[in-house]
mmCIF file with all atom_site columns, C-alpha atoms in Angstrom:
data_model
loop_
_atom_site.group_PDB
_atom_site.id
_atom_site.type_symbol
_atom_site.label_atom_id
_atom_site.label_alt_id
_atom_site.label_comp_id
_atom_site.label_asym_id
_atom_site.label_entity_id
_atom_site.label_seq_id
_atom_site.pdbx_PDB_ins_code
_atom_site.Cartn_x
_atom_site.Cartn_y
_atom_site.Cartn_z
_atom_site.occupancy
_atom_site.B_iso_or_equiv
_atom_site.pdbx_formal_charge
_atom_site.auth_seq_id
_atom_site.auth_comp_id
_atom_site.auth_asym_id
_atom_site.auth_atom_id
_atom_site.pdbx_PDB_model_num
ATOM 1   C CA . GLN A 1 1   ? 37.600 -192.220 -40.613 1.00 72.00 ? 565 GLN A CA 1
ATOM 2   C CA . LYS A 1 2   ? 34.874 -193.827 -42.702 1.00 80.00 ? 566 LYS A CA 1
ATOM 3   C CA . GLU A 1 3   ? 35.910 -196.223 -45.439 1.00 89.00 ? 567 GLU A CA 1
ATOM 4   C CA . VAL A 1 4   ? 33.816 -194.283 -47.940 1.00 93.00 ? 568 VAL A CA 1
ATOM 5   C CA . GLU A 1 5   ? 33.354 -190.509 -47.755 1.00 94.00 ? 569 GLU A CA 1
ATOM 6   C CA . GLN A 1 6   ? 30.640 -188.714 -49.684 1.00 94.00 ? 570 GLN A CA 1
ATOM 7   C CA . ASP A 1 7   ? 29.588 -185.094 -49.372 1.00 84.00 ? 571 ASP A CA 1
ATOM 8   C CA . PRO A 1 8   ? 25.933 -185.220 -48.257 1.00 78.00 ? 572 PRO A CA 1
ATOM 9   C CA . GLY A 1 9   ? 25.087 -181.903 -49.919 1.00 82.00 ? 573 GLY A CA 1
ATOM 10  C CA . PRO A 1 10  ? 22.364 -180.903 -50.427 1.00 91.00 ? 574 PRO A CA 1
ATOM 11  C CA . LEU A 1 11  ? 23.163 -179.872 -53.976 1.00 94.00 ? 575 LEU A CA 1
ATOM 12  C CA . SER A 1 12  ? 20.769 -177.676 -55.943 1.00 96.00 ? 576 SER A CA 1
ATOM 13  C CA . VAL A 1 13  ? 21.254 -176.914 -59.648 1.00 96.00 ? 577 VAL A CA 1
ATOM 14  C CA . PRO A 1 14  ? 19.152 -175.415 -62.457 1.00 97.00 ? 578 PRO A CA 1
ATOM 15  C CA . GLU A 1 15  ? 17.732 -177.654 -65.147 1.00 97.00 ? 579 GLU A CA 1
ATOM 16  C CA . GLY A 1 16  ? 20.268 -178.332 -67.881 1.00 97.00 ? 580 GLY A CA 1
ATOM 17  C CA . ALA A 1 17  ? 23.318 -177.982 -65.616 1.00 97.00 ? 581 ALA A CA 1
ATOM 18  C CA . ILE A 1 18  ? 26.143 -180.502 -65.449 1.00 97.00 ? 582 ILE A CA 1
ATOM 19  C CA . VAL A 1 19  ? 26.241 -182.196 -62.068 1.00 97.00 ? 583 VAL A CA 1
ATOM 20  C CA . SER A 1 20  ? 29.363 -183.680 -60.517 1.00 96.00 ? 584 SER A CA 1
ATOM 21  C CA . LEU A 1 21  ? 29.069 -186.096 -57.594 1.00 97.00 ? 585 LEU A CA 1
ATOM 22  C CA . ASN A 1 22  ? 32.103 -187.573 -55.870 1.00 96.00 ? 586 ASN A CA 1
ATOM 23  C CA . CYS A 1 23  ? 33.278 -190.126 -53.341 1.00 97.00 ? 587 CYS A CA 1
ATOM 24  C CA . THR A 1 24  ? 36.640 -190.919 -51.841 1.00 97.00 ? 588 THR A CA 1
ATOM 25  C CA . TYR A 1 25  ? 37.624 -194.158 -50.185 1.00 96.00 ? 589 TYR A CA 1
ATOM 26  C CA . SER A 1 26  ? 40.451 -195.572 -48.131 1.00 94.00 ? 590 SER A CA 1
ATOM 27  C CA . ASN A 1 27  ? 40.409 -199.323 -48.868 1.00 91.00 ? 591 ASN A CA 1
ATOM 28  C CA . SER A 1 28  ? 42.735 -200.065 -51.789 1.00 92.00 ? 592 SER A CA 1
ATOM 29  C CA . ALA A 1 29  ? 41.153 -203.535 -52.137 1.00 90.00 ? 593 ALA A CA 1
ATOM 30  C CA . PHE A 1 30  ? 37.926 -202.093 -53.552 1.00 91.00 ? 594 PHE A CA 1
ATOM 31  C CA . GLN A 1 31  ? 37.574 -203.032 -57.205 1.00 89.00 ? 595 GLN A CA 1
ATOM 32  C CA . TYR A 1 32  ? 33.826 -202.865 -57.896 1.00 89.00 ? 596 TYR A CA 1
ATOM 33  C CA . PHE A 1 33  ? 32.314 -199.367 -57.966 1.00 93.00 ? 597 PHE A CA 1
ATOM 34  C CA . MET A 1 34  ? 28.667 -198.464 -58.256 1.00 92.00 ? 598 MET A CA 1
ATOM 35  C CA . TRP A 1 35  ? 26.325 -195.509 -58.189 1.00 95.00 ? 599 TRP A CA 1
ATOM 36  C CA . TYR A 1 36  ? 22.792 -195.945 -56.932 1.00 95.00 ? 600 TYR A CA 1
ATOM 37  C CA . ARG A 1 37  ? 19.911 -193.505 -57.223 1.00 96.00 ? 601 ARG A CA 1
ATOM 38  C CA . GLN A 1 38  ? 17.349 -193.376 -54.451 1.00 95.00 ? 602 GLN A CA 1
ATOM 39  C CA . TYR A 1 39  ? 14.085 -191.478 -54.730 1.00 95.00 ? 603 TYR A CA 1
ATOM 40  C CA . SER A 1 40  ? 12.366 -190.356 -51.553 1.00 91.00 ? 604 SER A CA 1
ATOM 41  C CA . ARG A 1 41  ? 10.896 -193.274 -49.574 1.00 89.00 ? 605 ARG A CA 1
ATOM 42  C CA . LYS A 1 42  ? 12.077 -195.818 -52.147 1.00 92.00 ? 606 LYS A CA 1
ATOM 43  C CA . GLY A 1 43  ? 14.819 -198.418 -52.285 1.00 93.00 ? 607 GLY A CA 1
ATOM 44  C CA . PRO A 1 44  ? 18.104 -197.655 -54.087 1.00 94.00 ? 608 PRO A CA 1
ATOM 45  C CA . GLU A 1 45  ? 18.328 -198.616 -57.755 1.00 93.00 ? 609 GLU A CA 1
ATOM 46  C CA . LEU A 1 46  ? 21.558 -199.241 -59.638 1.00 91.00 ? 610 LEU A CA 1
ATOM 47  C CA . LEU A 1 47  ? 22.531 -196.444 -61.995 1.00 93.00 ? 611 LEU A CA 1
ATOM 48  C CA . MET A 1 48  ? 26.103 -197.207 -63.005 1.00 91.00 ? 612 MET A CA 1
ATOM 49  C CA . TYR A 1 49  ? 28.549 -200.048 -62.442 1.00 89.00 ? 613 TYR A CA 1
ATOM 50  C CA . THR A 1 50  ? 32.302 -199.974 -63.074 1.00 89.00 ? 614 THR A CA 1
ATOM 51  C CA . TYR A 1 51  ? 34.958 -202.583 -62.505 1.00 85.00 ? 615 TYR A CA 1
ATOM 52  C CA . SER A 1 52  ? 38.428 -201.249 -61.604 1.00 83.00 ? 616 SER A CA 1
ATOM 53  C CA . SER A 1 53  ? 39.644 -197.945 -63.070 1.00 84.00 ? 617 SER A CA 1
ATOM 54  C CA . GLY A 1 54  ? 38.309 -196.101 -66.080 1.00 86.00 ? 618 GLY A CA 1
ATOM 55  C CA . ASN A 1 55  ? 35.248 -194.361 -67.466 1.00 91.00 ? 619 ASN A CA 1
ATOM 56  C CA . LYS A 1 56  ? 31.822 -195.635 -68.340 1.00 92.00 ? 620 LYS A CA 1
ATOM 57  C CA . GLU A 1 57  ? 29.116 -193.712 -70.141 1.00 94.00 ? 621 GLU A CA 1
ATOM 58  C CA . ASP A 1 58  ? 25.393 -194.429 -70.281 1.00 93.00 ? 622 ASP A CA 1
ATOM 59  C CA . GLY A 1 59  ? 23.259 -191.756 -71.879 1.00 96.00 ? 623 GLY A CA 1
ATOM 60  C CA . ARG A 1 60  ? 23.528 -188.582 -69.815 1.00 97.00 ? 624 ARG A CA 1
ATOM 61  C CA . PHE A 1 61  ? 25.510 -190.347 -67.080 1.00 97.00 ? 625 PHE A CA 1
ATOM 62  C CA . THR A 1 62  ? 29.272 -190.891 -66.908 1.00 97.00 ? 626 THR A CA 1
ATOM 63  C CA . ALA A 1 63  ? 31.057 -192.725 -64.128 1.00 96.00 ? 627 ALA A CA 1
ATOM 64  C CA . GLN A 1 64  ? 34.777 -192.315 -63.548 1.00 96.00 ? 628 GLN A CA 1
ATOM 65  C CA . VAL A 1 65  ? 37.058 -194.319 -61.273 1.00 96.00 ? 629 VAL A CA 1
ATOM 66  C CA . ASP A 1 66  ? 40.593 -193.275 -60.374 1.00 94.00 ? 630 ASP A CA 1
ATOM 67  C CA . LYS A 1 67  ? 42.015 -196.037 -58.197 1.00 93.00 ? 631 LYS A CA 1
ATOM 68  C CA . SER A 1 68  ? 45.383 -194.309 -57.849 1.00 93.00 ? 632 SER A CA 1
ATOM 69  C CA . SER A 1 69  ? 43.651 -191.392 -56.109 1.00 94.00 ? 633 SER A CA 1
ATOM 70  C CA . LYS A 1 70  ? 40.935 -193.540 -54.500 1.00 95.00 ? 634 LYS A CA 1
ATOM 71  C CA . TYR A 1 71  ? 38.339 -191.242 -56.023 1.00 95.00 ? 635 TYR A CA 1
ATOM 72  C CA . ILE A 1 72  ? 35.173 -191.901 -58.005 1.00 96.00 ? 636 ILE A CA 1
ATOM 73  C CA . SER A 1 73  ? 32.824 -189.513 -59.755 1.00 96.00 ? 637 SER A CA 1
ATOM 74  C CA . LEU A 1 74  ? 29.423 -189.463 -61.380 1.00 97.00 ? 638 LEU A CA 1
ATOM 75  C CA . PHE A 1 75  ? 28.624 -186.782 -63.960 1.00 97.00 ? 639 PHE A CA 1
ATOM 76  C CA . ILE A 1 76  ? 25.089 -185.991 -65.059 1.00 97.00 ? 640 ILE A CA 1
ATOM 77  C CA . ARG A 1 77  ? 24.765 -183.946 -68.243 1.00 97.00 ? 641 ARG A CA 1
ATOM 78  C CA . ASP A 1 78  ? 21.713 -181.885 -69.147 1.00 97.00 ? 642 ASP A CA 1
ATOM 79  C CA . SER A 1 79  ? 20.230 -182.509 -65.707 1.00 97.00 ? 643 SER A CA 1
ATOM 80  C CA . GLN A 1 80  ? 16.448 -182.836 -65.472 1.00 97.00 ? 644 GLN A CA 1
ATOM 81  C CA . PRO A 1 81  ? 14.011 -182.315 -62.583 1.00 97.00 ? 645 PRO A CA 1
ATOM 82  C CA . SER A 1 82  ? 13.435 -186.081 -62.687 1.00 96.00 ? 646 SER A CA 1
ATOM 83  C CA . ASP A 1 83  ? 17.100 -186.514 -61.657 1.00 97.00 ? 647 ASP A CA 1
ATOM 84  C CA . SER A 1 84  ? 16.242 -185.038 -58.248 1.00 97.00 ? 648 SER A CA 1
ATOM 85  C CA . ALA A 1 85  ? 17.095 -187.822 -55.815 1.00 96.00 ? 649 ALA A CA 1
ATOM 86  C CA . THR A 1 86  ? 19.771 -188.989 -53.417 1.00 95.00 ? 650 THR A CA 1
ATOM 87  C CA . TYR A 1 87  ? 22.809 -190.518 -55.114 1.00 97.00 ? 651 TYR A CA 1
ATOM 88  C CA . LEU A 1 88  ? 24.754 -193.185 -53.248 1.00 96.00 ? 652 LEU A CA 1
ATOM 89  C CA . CYS A 1 89  ? 28.197 -194.385 -54.177 1.00 96.00 ? 653 CYS A CA 1
ATOM 90  C CA . ALA A 1 90  ? 29.026 -197.978 -53.291 1.00 92.00 ? 654 ALA A CA 1
ATOM 91  C CA . MET A 1 91  ? 32.065 -200.157 -53.623 1.00 90.00 ? 655 MET A CA 1
ATOM 92  C CA . SER A 1 92  ? 33.307 -203.601 -52.700 1.00 86.00 ? 656 SER A CA 1
ATOM 93  C CA . ALA A 1 93  ? 36.340 -205.808 -52.779 1.00 84.00 ? 657 ALA A CA 1
ATOM 94  C CA . ARG A 1 94  ? 34.226 -208.923 -53.148 1.00 73.00 ? 658 ARG A CA 1
ATOM 95  C CA . ASN A 1 95  ? 30.597 -209.624 -53.838 1.00 57.00 ? 659 ASN A CA 1
ATOM 96  C CA . ASN A 1 96  ? 29.182 -209.732 -50.342 1.00 61.00 ? 660 ASN A CA 1
ATOM 97  C CA . ASP A 1 97  ? 30.960 -206.872 -48.624 1.00 74.00 ? 661 ASP A CA 1
ATOM 98  C CA . MET A 1 98  ? 29.667 -203.645 -50.142 1.00 83.00 ? 662 MET A CA 1
ATOM 99  C CA . ARG A 1 99  ? 30.330 -200.286 -48.501 1.00 89.00 ? 663 ARG A CA 1
ATOM 100 C CA . PHE A 1 100 ? 28.114 -197.297 -49.186 1.00 92.00 ? 664 PHE A CA 1
ATOM 101 C CA . GLY A 1 101 ? 28.668 -193.574 -48.979 1.00 94.00 ? 665 GLY A CA 1
ATOM 102 C CA . ALA A 1 102 ? 26.200 -191.509 -46.964 1.00 93.00 ? 666 ALA A CA 1
ATOM 103 C CA . GLY A 1 103 ? 24.530 -190.219 -50.140 1.00 94.00 ? 667 GLY A CA 1
ATOM 104 C CA . THR A 1 104 ? 24.284 -186.786 -51.795 1.00 95.00 ? 668 THR A CA 1
ATOM 105 C CA . ARG A 1 105 ? 20.844 -185.217 -52.078 1.00 94.00 ? 669 ARG A CA 1
ATOM 106 C CA . LEU A 1 106 ? 20.411 -183.524 -55.461 1.00 96.00 ? 670 LEU A CA 1
ATOM 107 C CA . THR A 1 107 ? 17.638 -181.137 -56.483 1.00 97.00 ? 671 THR A CA 1
ATOM 108 C CA . VAL A 1 108 ? 17.310 -180.016 -60.104 1.00 97.00 ? 672 VAL A CA 1
ATOM 109 C CA . LYS A 1 109 ? 15.130 -176.930 -60.359 1.00 97.00 ? 673 LYS A CA 1
ATOM 110 C CA . PRO A 1 110 ? 13.027 -176.307 -63.498 1.00 95.00 ? 674 PRO A CA 1
ATOM 111 C CA . ASN B 2 1   ? 8.176  -210.105 -61.626 1.00 70.00 ? 139 ASN B CA 1
ATOM 112 C CA . ALA B 2 2   ? 7.677  -208.339 -58.299 1.00 80.00 ? 140 ALA B CA 1
ATOM 113 C CA . GLY B 2 3   ? 11.456 -208.206 -57.695 1.00 92.00 ? 141 GLY B CA 1
ATOM 114 C CA . VAL B 2 4   ? 12.232 -207.818 -54.003 1.00 95.00 ? 142 VAL B CA 1
ATOM 115 C CA . THR B 2 5   ? 9.279  -207.396 -51.654 1.00 96.00 ? 143 THR B CA 1
ATOM 116 C CA . GLN B 2 6   ? 9.340  -206.468 -47.976 1.00 97.00 ? 144 GLN B CA 1
ATOM 117 C CA . THR B 2 7   ? 6.739  -206.555 -45.226 1.00 97.00 ? 145 THR B CA 1
ATOM 118 C CA . PRO B 2 8   ? 5.673  -204.607 -43.296 1.00 97.00 ? 146 PRO B CA 1
ATOM 119 C CA . LYS B 2 9   ? 6.165  -201.175 -44.841 1.00 96.00 ? 147 LYS B CA 1
ATOM 120 C CA . PHE B 2 10  ? 6.034  -199.419 -41.484 1.00 97.00 ? 148 PHE B CA 1
ATOM 121 C CA . GLN B 2 11  ? 6.105  -200.587 -37.864 1.00 96.00 ? 149 GLN B CA 1
ATOM 122 C CA . VAL B 2 12  ? 6.113  -198.972 -34.434 1.00 97.00 ? 150 VAL B CA 1
ATOM 123 C CA . LEU B 2 13  ? 7.497  -200.987 -31.538 1.00 96.00 ? 151 LEU B CA 1
ATOM 124 C CA . LYS B 2 14  ? 8.003  -200.365 -27.853 1.00 97.00 ? 152 LYS B CA 1
ATOM 125 C CA . THR B 2 15  ? 11.410 -200.968 -26.324 1.00 97.00 ? 153 THR B CA 1
ATOM 126 C CA . GLY B 2 16  ? 11.849 -204.665 -25.568 1.00 97.00 ? 154 GLY B CA 1
ATOM 127 C CA . GLN B 2 17  ? 9.292  -205.926 -28.063 1.00 97.00 ? 155 GLN B CA 1
ATOM 128 C CA . SER B 2 18  ? 10.282 -208.367 -30.762 1.00 96.00 ? 156 SER B CA 1
ATOM 129 C CA . MET B 2 19  ? 9.406  -208.523 -34.441 1.00 96.00 ? 157 MET B CA 1
ATOM 130 C CA . THR B 2 20  ? 10.416 -210.138 -37.712 1.00 97.00 ? 158 THR B CA 1
ATOM 131 C CA . LEU B 2 21  ? 10.916 -208.287 -40.972 1.00 98.00 ? 159 LEU B CA 1
ATOM 132 C CA . GLN B 2 22  ? 10.120 -210.370 -44.017 1.00 97.00 ? 160 GLN B CA 1
ATOM 133 C CA . CYS B 2 23  ? 11.823 -210.289 -47.417 1.00 97.00 ? 161 CYS B CA 1
ATOM 134 C CA . ALA B 2 24  ? 11.190 -212.309 -50.556 1.00 97.00 ? 162 ALA B CA 1
ATOM 135 C CA . GLN B 2 25  ? 12.634 -212.215 -54.089 1.00 96.00 ? 163 GLN B CA 1
ATOM 136 C CA . ASP B 2 26  ? 11.376 -213.862 -57.254 1.00 95.00 ? 164 ASP B CA 1
ATOM 137 C CA . MET B 2 27  ? 14.497 -213.437 -59.383 1.00 92.00 ? 165 MET B CA 1
ATOM 138 C CA . ASN B 2 28  ? 16.062 -216.799 -58.473 1.00 91.00 ? 166 ASN B CA 1
ATOM 139 C CA . HIS B 2 29  ? 18.977 -215.002 -56.832 1.00 91.00 ? 167 HIS B CA 1
ATOM 140 C CA . ASN B 2 30  ? 21.397 -216.898 -54.650 1.00 90.00 ? 168 ASN B CA 1
ATOM 141 C CA . SER B 2 31  ? 22.487 -214.073 -52.341 1.00 89.00 ? 169 SER B CA 1
ATOM 142 C CA . MET B 2 32  ? 20.341 -211.929 -50.098 1.00 92.00 ? 170 MET B CA 1
ATOM 143 C CA . TYR B 2 33  ? 21.183 -209.050 -47.759 1.00 93.00 ? 171 TYR B CA 1
ATOM 144 C CA . TRP B 2 34  ? 19.771 -206.930 -44.959 1.00 96.00 ? 172 TRP B CA 1
ATOM 145 C CA . TYR B 2 35  ? 20.834 -203.289 -44.596 1.00 96.00 ? 173 TYR B CA 1
ATOM 146 C CA . ARG B 2 36  ? 19.859 -200.436 -42.348 1.00 97.00 ? 174 ARG B CA 1
ATOM 147 C CA . GLN B 2 37  ? 19.892 -196.834 -43.509 1.00 96.00 ? 175 GLN B CA 1
ATOM 148 C CA . ASP B 2 38  ? 20.342 -193.978 -41.074 1.00 93.00 ? 176 ASP B CA 1
ATOM 149 C CA . PRO B 2 39  ? 20.761 -190.248 -41.810 1.00 85.00 ? 177 PRO B CA 1
ATOM 150 C CA . GLY B 2 40  ? 24.394 -189.378 -42.501 1.00 79.00 ? 178 GLY B CA 1
ATOM 151 C CA . MET B 2 41  ? 25.460 -193.027 -42.257 1.00 81.00 ? 179 MET B CA 1
ATOM 152 C CA . GLY B 2 42  ? 24.462 -194.423 -45.604 1.00 86.00 ? 180 GLY B CA 1
ATOM 153 C CA . LEU B 2 43  ? 23.528 -198.076 -45.915 1.00 92.00 ? 181 LEU B CA 1
ATOM 154 C CA . ARG B 2 44  ? 25.198 -200.501 -43.518 1.00 93.00 ? 182 ARG B CA 1
ATOM 155 C CA . LEU B 2 45  ? 25.132 -204.254 -43.943 1.00 91.00 ? 183 LEU B CA 1
ATOM 156 C CA . ILE B 2 46  ? 23.565 -206.160 -41.041 1.00 95.00 ? 184 ILE B CA 1
ATOM 157 C CA . TYR B 2 47  ? 23.642 -209.767 -42.286 1.00 94.00 ? 185 TYR B CA 1
ATOM 158 C CA . TYR B 2 48  ? 23.852 -211.529 -45.594 1.00 91.00 ? 186 TYR B CA 1
ATOM 159 C CA . SER B 2 49  ? 23.221 -214.961 -46.999 1.00 91.00 ? 187 SER B CA 1
ATOM 160 C CA . ALA B 2 50  ? 25.488 -215.983 -49.856 1.00 86.00 ? 188 ALA B CA 1
ATOM 161 C CA . SER B 2 51  ? 23.353 -219.013 -50.640 1.00 86.00 ? 189 SER B CA 1
ATOM 162 C CA . GLU B 2 52  ? 20.480 -221.016 -49.233 1.00 88.00 ? 190 GLU B CA 1
ATOM 163 C CA . GLY B 2 53  ? 21.473 -222.470 -45.876 1.00 88.00 ? 191 GLY B CA 1
ATOM 164 C CA . THR B 2 54  ? 24.251 -219.997 -45.099 1.00 91.00 ? 192 THR B CA 1
ATOM 165 C CA . THR B 2 55  ? 24.278 -216.674 -43.250 1.00 94.00 ? 193 THR B CA 1
ATOM 166 C CA . ASP B 2 56  ? 27.095 -214.340 -42.235 1.00 91.00 ? 194 ASP B CA 1
ATOM 167 C CA . LYS B 2 57  ? 27.476 -211.202 -40.179 1.00 92.00 ? 195 LYS B CA 1
ATOM 168 C CA . GLY B 2 58  ? 27.940 -207.870 -41.825 1.00 89.00 ? 196 GLY B CA 1
ATOM 169 C CA . GLU B 2 59  ? 29.106 -204.553 -40.451 1.00 88.00 ? 197 GLU B CA 1
ATOM 170 C CA . VAL B 2 60  ? 26.439 -204.047 -37.734 1.00 94.00 ? 198 VAL B CA 1
ATOM 171 C CA . PRO B 2 61  ? 24.941 -207.426 -36.662 1.00 96.00 ? 199 PRO B CA 1
ATOM 172 C CA . ASN B 2 62  ? 24.466 -206.837 -32.935 1.00 96.00 ? 200 ASN B CA 1
ATOM 173 C CA . GLY B 2 63  ? 20.843 -207.063 -31.808 1.00 96.00 ? 201 GLY B CA 1
ATOM 174 C CA . TYR B 2 64  ? 19.674 -208.904 -34.921 1.00 97.00 ? 202 TYR B CA 1
ATOM 175 C CA . ASN B 2 65  ? 19.206 -212.472 -36.091 1.00 97.00 ? 203 ASN B CA 1
ATOM 176 C CA . VAL B 2 66  ? 18.405 -213.774 -39.559 1.00 97.00 ? 204 VAL B CA 1
ATOM 177 C CA . SER B 2 67  ? 16.933 -216.854 -41.168 1.00 96.00 ? 205 SER B CA 1
ATOM 178 C CA . ARG B 2 68  ? 17.306 -217.929 -44.787 1.00 95.00 ? 206 ARG B CA 1
ATOM 179 C CA . LEU B 2 69  ? 14.062 -219.852 -44.958 1.00 88.00 ? 207 LEU B CA 1
ATOM 180 C CA . ASN B 2 70  ? 14.542 -221.002 -48.554 1.00 94.00 ? 208 ASN B CA 1
ATOM 181 C CA . LYS B 2 71  ? 16.046 -219.570 -51.724 1.00 94.00 ? 209 LYS B CA 1
ATOM 182 C CA . ARG B 2 72  ? 13.326 -216.918 -51.991 1.00 96.00 ? 210 ARG B CA 1
ATOM 183 C CA . GLU B 2 73  ? 12.975 -215.710 -48.408 1.00 97.00 ? 211 GLU B CA 1
ATOM 184 C CA . PHE B 2 74  ? 15.315 -214.058 -45.925 1.00 97.00 ? 212 PHE B CA 1
ATOM 185 C CA . SER B 2 75  ? 13.954 -212.726 -42.627 1.00 97.00 ? 213 SER B CA 1
ATOM 186 C CA . LEU B 2 76  ? 15.436 -210.349 -40.066 1.00 98.00 ? 214 LEU B CA 1
ATOM 187 C CA . ARG B 2 77  ? 14.468 -210.641 -36.397 1.00 98.00 ? 215 ARG B CA 1
ATOM 188 C CA . LEU B 2 78  ? 14.792 -208.139 -33.607 1.00 96.00 ? 216 LEU B CA 1
ATOM 189 C CA . GLU B 2 79  ? 14.520 -210.100 -30.362 1.00 93.00 ? 217 GLU B CA 1
ATOM 190 C CA . SER B 2 80  ? 14.388 -207.116 -27.988 1.00 96.00 ? 218 SER B CA 1
ATOM 191 C CA . ALA B 2 81  ? 14.017 -203.843 -29.856 1.00 96.00 ? 219 ALA B CA 1
ATOM 192 C CA . ALA B 2 82  ? 15.941 -200.765 -28.716 1.00 97.00 ? 220 ALA B CA 1
ATOM 193 C CA . PRO B 2 83  ? 15.488 -197.099 -29.744 1.00 97.00 ? 221 PRO B CA 1
ATOM 194 C CA . SER B 2 84  ? 18.900 -197.316 -31.483 1.00 96.00 ? 222 SER B CA 1
ATOM 195 C CA . GLN B 2 85  ? 17.301 -199.740 -33.927 1.00 97.00 ? 223 GLN B CA 1
ATOM 196 C CA . THR B 2 86  ? 14.978 -197.044 -35.241 1.00 97.00 ? 224 THR B CA 1
ATOM 197 C CA . SER B 2 87  ? 15.900 -196.986 -38.912 1.00 97.00 ? 225 SER B CA 1
ATOM 198 C CA . VAL B 2 88  ? 14.842 -197.841 -42.428 1.00 97.00 ? 226 VAL B CA 1
ATOM 199 C CA . TYR B 2 89  ? 15.618 -201.464 -43.258 1.00 98.00 ? 227 TYR B CA 1
ATOM 200 C CA . PHE B 2 90  ? 16.291 -202.608 -46.809 1.00 97.00 ? 228 PHE B CA 1
ATOM 201 C CA . CYS B 2 91  ? 16.513 -206.109 -48.157 1.00 97.00 ? 229 CYS B CA 1
ATOM 202 C CA . ALA B 2 92  ? 18.505 -206.765 -51.336 1.00 94.00 ? 230 ALA B CA 1
ATOM 203 C CA . SER B 2 93  ? 19.454 -209.706 -53.522 1.00 92.00 ? 231 SER B CA 1
ATOM 204 C CA . ASN B 2 94  ? 21.771 -210.614 -56.383 1.00 87.00 ? 232 ASN B CA 1
ATOM 205 C CA . ARG B 2 95  ? 23.313 -213.519 -58.253 1.00 80.00 ? 233 ARG B CA 1
ATOM 206 C CA . ARG B 2 96  ? 26.487 -214.676 -56.619 1.00 66.00 ? 234 ARG B CA 1
ATOM 207 C CA . GLU B 2 97  ? 28.409 -214.747 -59.872 1.00 45.00 ? 235 GLU B CA 1
ATOM 208 C CA . GLY B 2 98  ? 28.708 -212.005 -62.467 1.00 43.00 ? 236 GLY B CA 1
ATOM 209 C CA . ARG B 2 99  ? 27.946 -208.349 -61.864 1.00 53.00 ? 237 ARG B CA 1
ATOM 210 C CA . GLU B 2 100 ? 27.783 -206.934 -58.380 1.00 62.00 ? 238 GLU B CA 1
ATOM 211 C CA . THR B 2 101 ? 24.327 -205.436 -58.914 1.00 78.00 ? 239 THR B CA 1
ATOM 212 C CA . GLN B 2 102 ? 22.123 -205.690 -55.884 1.00 86.00 ? 240 GLN B CA 1
ATOM 213 C CA . TYR B 2 103 ? 18.391 -205.238 -56.302 1.00 90.00 ? 241 TYR B CA 1
ATOM 214 C CA . PHE B 2 104 ? 16.719 -203.527 -53.392 1.00 94.00 ? 242 PHE B CA 1
ATOM 215 C CA . GLY B 2 105 ? 13.263 -203.788 -51.902 1.00 96.00 ? 243 GLY B CA 1
ATOM 216 C CA . PRO B 2 106 ? 11.139 -200.745 -50.993 1.00 95.00 ? 244 PRO B CA 1
ATOM 217 C CA . GLY B 2 107 ? 12.211 -200.739 -47.336 1.00 96.00 ? 245 GLY B CA 1
ATOM 218 C CA . THR B 2 108 ? 10.600 -201.091 -43.913 1.00 97.00 ? 246 THR B CA 1
ATOM 219 C CA . ARG B 2 109 ? 10.446 -198.021 -41.681 1.00 97.00 ? 247 ARG B CA 1
ATOM 220 C CA . LEU B 2 110 ? 10.830 -199.032 -38.046 1.00 97.00 ? 248 LEU B CA 1
ATOM 221 C CA . LEU B 2 111 ? 10.282 -196.738 -35.086 1.00 97.00 ? 249 LEU B CA 1
ATOM 222 C CA . VAL B 2 112 ? 11.207 -198.006 -31.623 1.00 97.00 ? 250 VAL B CA 1
ATOM 223 C CA . LEU B 2 113 ? 9.822  -195.932 -28.762 1.00 96.00 ? 251 LEU B CA 1
#
C-alpha cells in the first residue's frame, strides 16, 4: 500500500463547477500538507499549504485536512479553463521527507 | 530571479552511458532536492541536501549519485544509465526553516534506450 493515495482521474468538469480533489494517507506522523498544481511539461508549483488539521482558504481554493481520518481535500470554486492541470497532494512529517500522491488530472471545459 | 533552473531540458541516452543533470537556484535556499516523476507514481525523492556539504538518500537512490557543489548548485549523476531510469527529473529547493514550500525547476526529460 502506498503511503499516499490519490485518484489519478482524469476528472472533467464544466466551467463554473465546484471541483473536489482528495488524498488519503497512512502515516500518522505527517503534519505538513500541501497541494501543488502542475501544468503540462512544467514543474509543480505550490498552491496551498496547511499545517496539521483544519481548513485554509485562498480565493477560489480551500484546503481541508482531517488528521483523524487521514484525509485531505482541495476544493476549487467557480472552476476556470485555466485551472486545467494535474493537482498533486504532498505531505511530510519533517522538512526533507515529502511524499507525493500520483496526481489527479483535471480538465475544465468552457 | 530565475528561481530554480535545470539543464538539459531533454536528453536521450543509450544503456550504460553516463550523464550529469545540473540544477541551480538563486533564492539563497539551504536545502535542495532531486525527484523523479513517473506516470502513476507521483514524485519520488532520489536524494536531498539539507545544507551545503551534506547529502542524504531519499526514497529511490539506487543508480544515482549527487554532488552539492556549493550553496547554489546540486547535480545528479547517472553512472550507467538503465531503461528503468527513463523519467522526468525535477530539482527543487527551499529554506530549511519555516514553511515547507519547495520551489521546483522546469524538469529534465530523460529517455534511456
